PDB file of C-alpha atoms in Angstrom:
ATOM      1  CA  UNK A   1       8.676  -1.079  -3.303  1.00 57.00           C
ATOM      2  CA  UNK A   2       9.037   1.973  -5.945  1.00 61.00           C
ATOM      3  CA  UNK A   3      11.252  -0.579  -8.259  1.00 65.00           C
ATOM      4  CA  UNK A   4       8.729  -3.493  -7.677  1.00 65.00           C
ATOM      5  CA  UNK A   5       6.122  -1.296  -8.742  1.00 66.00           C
ATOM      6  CA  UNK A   6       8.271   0.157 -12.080  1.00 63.00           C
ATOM      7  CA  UNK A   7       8.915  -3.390 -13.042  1.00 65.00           C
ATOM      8  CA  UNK A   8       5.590  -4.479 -12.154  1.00 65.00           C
ATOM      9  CA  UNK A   9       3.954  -2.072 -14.486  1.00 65.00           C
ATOM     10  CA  UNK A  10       7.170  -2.162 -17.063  1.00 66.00           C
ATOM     11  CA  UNK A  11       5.009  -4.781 -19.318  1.00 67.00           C
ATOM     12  CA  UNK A  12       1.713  -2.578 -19.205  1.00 68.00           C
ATOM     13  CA  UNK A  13       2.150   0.877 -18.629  1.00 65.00           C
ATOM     14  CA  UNK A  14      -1.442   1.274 -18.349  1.00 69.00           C
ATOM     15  CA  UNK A  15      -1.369  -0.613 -14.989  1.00 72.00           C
ATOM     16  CA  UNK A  16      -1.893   1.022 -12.038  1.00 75.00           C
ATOM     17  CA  UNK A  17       0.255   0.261  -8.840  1.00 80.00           C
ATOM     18  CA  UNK A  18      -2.088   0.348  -5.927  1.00 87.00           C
ATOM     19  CA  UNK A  19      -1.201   0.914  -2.308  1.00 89.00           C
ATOM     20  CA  UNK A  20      -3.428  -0.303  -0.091  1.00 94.00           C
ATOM     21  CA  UNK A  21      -4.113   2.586   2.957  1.00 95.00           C
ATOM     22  CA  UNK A  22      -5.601   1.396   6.644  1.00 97.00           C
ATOM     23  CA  UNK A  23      -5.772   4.629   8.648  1.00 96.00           C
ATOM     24  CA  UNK A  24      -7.204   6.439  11.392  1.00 96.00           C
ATOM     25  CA  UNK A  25     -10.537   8.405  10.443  1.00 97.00           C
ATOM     26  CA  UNK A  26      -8.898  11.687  11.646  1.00 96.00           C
ATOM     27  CA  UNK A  27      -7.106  14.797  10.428  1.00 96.00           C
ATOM     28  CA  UNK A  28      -3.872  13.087  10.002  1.00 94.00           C
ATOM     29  CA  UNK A  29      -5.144   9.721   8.925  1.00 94.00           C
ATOM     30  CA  UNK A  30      -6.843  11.359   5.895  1.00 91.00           C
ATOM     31  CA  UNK A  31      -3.749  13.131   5.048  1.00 93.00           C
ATOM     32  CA  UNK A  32      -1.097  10.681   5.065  1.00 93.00           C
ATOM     33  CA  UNK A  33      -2.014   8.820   1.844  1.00 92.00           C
ATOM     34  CA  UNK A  34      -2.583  12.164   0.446  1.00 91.00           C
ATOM     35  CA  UNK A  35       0.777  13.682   1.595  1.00 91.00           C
ATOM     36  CA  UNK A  36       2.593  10.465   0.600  1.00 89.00           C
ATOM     37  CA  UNK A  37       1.057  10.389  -3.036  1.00 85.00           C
ATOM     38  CA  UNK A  38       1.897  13.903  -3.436  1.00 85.00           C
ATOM     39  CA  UNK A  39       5.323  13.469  -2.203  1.00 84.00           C
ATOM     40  CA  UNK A  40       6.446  10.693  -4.232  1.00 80.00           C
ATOM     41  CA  UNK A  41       5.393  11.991  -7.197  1.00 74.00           C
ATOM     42  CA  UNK A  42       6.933  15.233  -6.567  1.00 76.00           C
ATOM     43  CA  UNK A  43       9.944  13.130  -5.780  1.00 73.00           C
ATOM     44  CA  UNK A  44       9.848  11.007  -8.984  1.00 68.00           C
ATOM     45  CA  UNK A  45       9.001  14.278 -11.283  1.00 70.00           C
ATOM     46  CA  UNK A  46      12.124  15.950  -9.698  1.00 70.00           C
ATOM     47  CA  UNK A  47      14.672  12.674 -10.129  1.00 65.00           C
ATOM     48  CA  UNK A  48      14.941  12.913  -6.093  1.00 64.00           C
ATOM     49  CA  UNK A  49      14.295   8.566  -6.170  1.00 61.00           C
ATOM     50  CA  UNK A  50      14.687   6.601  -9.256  1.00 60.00           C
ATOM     51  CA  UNK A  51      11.935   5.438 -11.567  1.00 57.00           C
ATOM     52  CA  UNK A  52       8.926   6.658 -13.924  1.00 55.00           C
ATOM     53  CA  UNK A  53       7.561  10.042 -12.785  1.00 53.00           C
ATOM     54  CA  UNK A  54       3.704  10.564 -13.388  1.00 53.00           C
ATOM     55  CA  UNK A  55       4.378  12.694 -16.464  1.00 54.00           C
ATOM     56  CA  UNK A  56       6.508   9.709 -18.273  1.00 50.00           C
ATOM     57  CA  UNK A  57       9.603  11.777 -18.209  1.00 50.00           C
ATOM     58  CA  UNK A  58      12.360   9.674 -16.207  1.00 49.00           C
ATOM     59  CA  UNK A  59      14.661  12.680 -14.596  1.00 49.00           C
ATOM     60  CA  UNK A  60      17.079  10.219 -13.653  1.00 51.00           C
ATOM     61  CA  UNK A  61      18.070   9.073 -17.417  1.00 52.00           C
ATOM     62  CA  UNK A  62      18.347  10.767 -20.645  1.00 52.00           C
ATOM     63  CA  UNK A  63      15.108   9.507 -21.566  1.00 50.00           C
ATOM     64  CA  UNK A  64      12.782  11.920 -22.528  1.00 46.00           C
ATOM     65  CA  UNK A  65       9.400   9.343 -23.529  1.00 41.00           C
ATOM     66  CA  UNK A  66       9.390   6.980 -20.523  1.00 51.00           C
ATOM     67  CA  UNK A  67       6.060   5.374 -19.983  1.00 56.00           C
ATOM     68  CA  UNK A  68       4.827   7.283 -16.830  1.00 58.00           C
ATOM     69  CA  UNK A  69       4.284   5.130 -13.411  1.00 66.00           C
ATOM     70  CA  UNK A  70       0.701   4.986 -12.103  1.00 70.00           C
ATOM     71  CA  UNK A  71       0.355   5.095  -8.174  1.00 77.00           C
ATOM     72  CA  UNK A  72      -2.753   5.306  -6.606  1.00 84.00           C
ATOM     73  CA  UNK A  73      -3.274   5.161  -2.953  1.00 90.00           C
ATOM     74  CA  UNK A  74      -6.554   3.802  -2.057  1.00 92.00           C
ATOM     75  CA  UNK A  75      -7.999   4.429   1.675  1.00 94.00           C
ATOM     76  CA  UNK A  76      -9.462   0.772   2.661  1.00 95.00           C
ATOM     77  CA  UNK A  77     -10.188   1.647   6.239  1.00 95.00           C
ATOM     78  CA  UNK A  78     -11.096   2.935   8.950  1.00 96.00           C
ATOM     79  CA  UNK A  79     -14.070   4.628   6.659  1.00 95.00           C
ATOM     80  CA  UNK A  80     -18.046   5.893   7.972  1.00 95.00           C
ATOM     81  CA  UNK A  81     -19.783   3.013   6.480  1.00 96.00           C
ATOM     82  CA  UNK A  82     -17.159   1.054   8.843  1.00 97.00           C
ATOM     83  CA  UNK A  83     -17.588   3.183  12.029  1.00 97.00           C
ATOM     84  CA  UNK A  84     -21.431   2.753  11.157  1.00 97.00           C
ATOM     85  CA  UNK A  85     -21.248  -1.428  10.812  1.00 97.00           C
ATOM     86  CA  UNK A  86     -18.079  -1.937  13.991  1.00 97.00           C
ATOM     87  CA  UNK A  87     -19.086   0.998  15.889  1.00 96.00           C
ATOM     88  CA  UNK A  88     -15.404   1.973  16.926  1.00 97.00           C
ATOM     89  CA  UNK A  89     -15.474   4.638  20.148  1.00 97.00           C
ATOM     90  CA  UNK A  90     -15.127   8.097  18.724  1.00 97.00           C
ATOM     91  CA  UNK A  91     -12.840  10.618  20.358  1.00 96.00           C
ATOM     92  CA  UNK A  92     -12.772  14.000  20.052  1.00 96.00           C
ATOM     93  CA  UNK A  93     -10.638  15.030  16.624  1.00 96.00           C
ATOM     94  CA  UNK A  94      -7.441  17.174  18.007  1.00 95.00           C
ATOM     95  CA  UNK A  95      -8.268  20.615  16.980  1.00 95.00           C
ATOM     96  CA  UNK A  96      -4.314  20.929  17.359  1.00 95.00           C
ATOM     97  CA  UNK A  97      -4.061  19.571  13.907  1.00 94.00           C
ATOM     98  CA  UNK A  98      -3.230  21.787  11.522  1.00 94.00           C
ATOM     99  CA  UNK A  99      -5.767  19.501   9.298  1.00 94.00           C
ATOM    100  CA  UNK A 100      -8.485  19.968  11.867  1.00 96.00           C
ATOM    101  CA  UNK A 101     -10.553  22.707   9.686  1.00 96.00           C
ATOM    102  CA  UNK A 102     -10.437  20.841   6.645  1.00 95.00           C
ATOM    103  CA  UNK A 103     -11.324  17.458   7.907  1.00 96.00           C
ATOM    104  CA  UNK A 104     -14.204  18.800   9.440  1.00 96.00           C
ATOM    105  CA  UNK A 105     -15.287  20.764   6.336  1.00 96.00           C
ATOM    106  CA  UNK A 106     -15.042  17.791   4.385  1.00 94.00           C
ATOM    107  CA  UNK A 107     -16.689  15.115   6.495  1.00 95.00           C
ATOM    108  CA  UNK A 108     -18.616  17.347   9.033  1.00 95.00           C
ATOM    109  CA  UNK A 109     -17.234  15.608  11.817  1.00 93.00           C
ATOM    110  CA  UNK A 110     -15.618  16.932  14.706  1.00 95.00           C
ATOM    111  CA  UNK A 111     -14.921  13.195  16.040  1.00 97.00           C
ATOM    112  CA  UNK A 112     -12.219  10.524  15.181  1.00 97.00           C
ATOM    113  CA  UNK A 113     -11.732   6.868  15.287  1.00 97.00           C
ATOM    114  CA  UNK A 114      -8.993   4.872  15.750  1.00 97.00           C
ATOM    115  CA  UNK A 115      -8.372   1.658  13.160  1.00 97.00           C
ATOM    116  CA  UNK A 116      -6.786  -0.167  16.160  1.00 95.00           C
ATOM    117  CA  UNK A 117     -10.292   0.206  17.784  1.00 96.00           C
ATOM    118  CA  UNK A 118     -11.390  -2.374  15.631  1.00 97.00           C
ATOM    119  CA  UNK A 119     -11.164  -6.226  16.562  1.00 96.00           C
ATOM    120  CA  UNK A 120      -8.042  -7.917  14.823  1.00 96.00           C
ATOM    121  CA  UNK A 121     -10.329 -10.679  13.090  1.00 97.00           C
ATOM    122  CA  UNK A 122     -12.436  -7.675  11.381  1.00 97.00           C
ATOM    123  CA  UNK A 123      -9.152  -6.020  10.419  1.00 96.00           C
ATOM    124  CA  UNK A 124      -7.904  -8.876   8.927  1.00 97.00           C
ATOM    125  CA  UNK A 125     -11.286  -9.380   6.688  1.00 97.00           C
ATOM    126  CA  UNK A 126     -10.628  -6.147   5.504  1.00 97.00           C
ATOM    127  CA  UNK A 127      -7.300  -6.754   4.672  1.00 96.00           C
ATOM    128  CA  UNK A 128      -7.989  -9.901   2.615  1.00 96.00           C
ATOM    129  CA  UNK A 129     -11.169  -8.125   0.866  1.00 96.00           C
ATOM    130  CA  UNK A 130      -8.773  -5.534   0.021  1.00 95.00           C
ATOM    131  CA  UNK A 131      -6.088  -7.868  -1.117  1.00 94.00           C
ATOM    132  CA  UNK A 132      -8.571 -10.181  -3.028  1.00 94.00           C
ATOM    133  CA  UNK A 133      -9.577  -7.080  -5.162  1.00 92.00           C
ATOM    134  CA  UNK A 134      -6.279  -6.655  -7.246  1.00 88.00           C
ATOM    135  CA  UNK A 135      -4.924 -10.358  -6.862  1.00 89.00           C
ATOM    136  CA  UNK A 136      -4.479 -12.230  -9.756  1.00 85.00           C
ATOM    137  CA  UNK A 137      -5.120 -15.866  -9.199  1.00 87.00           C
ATOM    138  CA  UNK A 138      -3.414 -16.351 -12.993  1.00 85.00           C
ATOM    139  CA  UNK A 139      -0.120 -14.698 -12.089  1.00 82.00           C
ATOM    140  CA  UNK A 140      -0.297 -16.109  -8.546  1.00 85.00           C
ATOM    141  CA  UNK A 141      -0.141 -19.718 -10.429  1.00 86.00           C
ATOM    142  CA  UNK A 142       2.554 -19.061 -13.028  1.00 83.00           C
ATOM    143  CA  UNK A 143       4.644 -17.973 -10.348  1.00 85.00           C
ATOM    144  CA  UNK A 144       4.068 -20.799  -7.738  1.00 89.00           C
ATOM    145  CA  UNK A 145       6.835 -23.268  -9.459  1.00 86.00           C
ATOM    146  CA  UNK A 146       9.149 -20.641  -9.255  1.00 87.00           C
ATOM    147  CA  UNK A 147       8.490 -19.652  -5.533  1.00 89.00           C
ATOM    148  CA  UNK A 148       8.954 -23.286  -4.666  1.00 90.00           C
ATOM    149  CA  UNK A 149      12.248 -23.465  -6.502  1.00 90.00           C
ATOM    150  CA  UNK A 150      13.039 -20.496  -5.026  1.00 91.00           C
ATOM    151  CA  UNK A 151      12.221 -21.528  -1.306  1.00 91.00           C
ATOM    152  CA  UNK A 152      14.189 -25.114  -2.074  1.00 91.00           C
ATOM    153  CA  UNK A 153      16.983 -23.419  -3.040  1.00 91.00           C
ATOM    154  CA  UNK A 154      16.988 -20.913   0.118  1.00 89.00           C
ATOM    155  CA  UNK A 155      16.988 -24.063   2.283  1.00 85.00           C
ATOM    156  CA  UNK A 156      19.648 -25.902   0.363  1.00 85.00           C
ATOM    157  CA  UNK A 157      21.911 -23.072   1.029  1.00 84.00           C
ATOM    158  CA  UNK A 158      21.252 -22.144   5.026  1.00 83.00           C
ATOM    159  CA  UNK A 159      21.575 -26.279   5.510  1.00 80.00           C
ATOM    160  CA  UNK A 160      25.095 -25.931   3.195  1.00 77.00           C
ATOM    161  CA  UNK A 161      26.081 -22.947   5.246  1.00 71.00           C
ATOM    162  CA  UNK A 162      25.073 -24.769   8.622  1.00 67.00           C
ATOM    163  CA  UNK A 163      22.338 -21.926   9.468  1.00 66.00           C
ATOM    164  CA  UNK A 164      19.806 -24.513  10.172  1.00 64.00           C
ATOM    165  CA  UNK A 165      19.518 -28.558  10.677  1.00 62.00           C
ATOM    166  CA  UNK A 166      17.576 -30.276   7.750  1.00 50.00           C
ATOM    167  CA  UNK A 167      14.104 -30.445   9.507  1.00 52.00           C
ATOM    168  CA  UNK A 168      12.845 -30.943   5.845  1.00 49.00           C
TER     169      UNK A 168
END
């Protein structure tokens, strides 16, 4: 998804690539997109994958002015105002976690939910409110010839190939 989000950006190096985060509200589930954005820039900056690092300097060319790559994570779920509308059962947060302190410093909770707690159709609202935020109705249609072509042409060769009976 790195190069997706390198060549999605190529055009406009002012975009941002987004990743969408649905976690637990607990020690770990705050950290992971935390950990992960840290990590992959850290990996980018040190030429450890391939692609823009934050700074704009590409360690895996010669380049020394690359335009950098933007990532944000952004935590949709599971957050308070949600535990306060669904009213998910808490749990008590694992004070094994070597996250514990800190989670409870920052939010003042010594509970956890889980995002699984929630029913799938509210999930999936959340999901497409997320979704709906960044998509771009105008790309989405310049692209929809292609994807046909694209899907007629994937079906033209498993029917050549014998992978599947014309049920078209």
């Amino acid at each position: 998804w790195l190069k997706r989000a390198d060549y999605a950006t190529d055009d406009d190096t002012d975009r941002e690539c987004v990743v969408l985060y649905f976690g637990d509200h607990d020690p770990d589930g705050f950290e992971i997109p935390r950990s992960a954005e840290r990590n992959l820039n850290t990996m980018l900056e040190n030429g450890i994958i391939e692609g823009r690092c934050p700074s704009g300097q590409n360690s895996n060319t010669e380049e020394s002015h690359a335009s950098p790559l933007n990532i944000r994570f952004e935590r949709l779920a599971l957050t308070i105002d949600q535990i306060d509308t669904y009213s998910p059962p808490p749990f008590p947060a694992k004070q094994s976690s070597s996250r514990y302190d800190s989670y409870v410093a920052e939010h003042g909770l010594d509970d956890a939910w889980e995002l699984d707690a929630l029913e799938p159709r509210v999930l999936q609202g959340l999901v497409a409110t997320g979704v709906e935020a960044y998509f771009d109705e105008d790309v989405f249609e310049d692209n929809k010839d292609l994807v046909n072509e694209k899907r007629a042409e994937m079906r033209g060769r498993m029917q050549d190939d014998g992978w599947i009976e014309s049920i078209w």
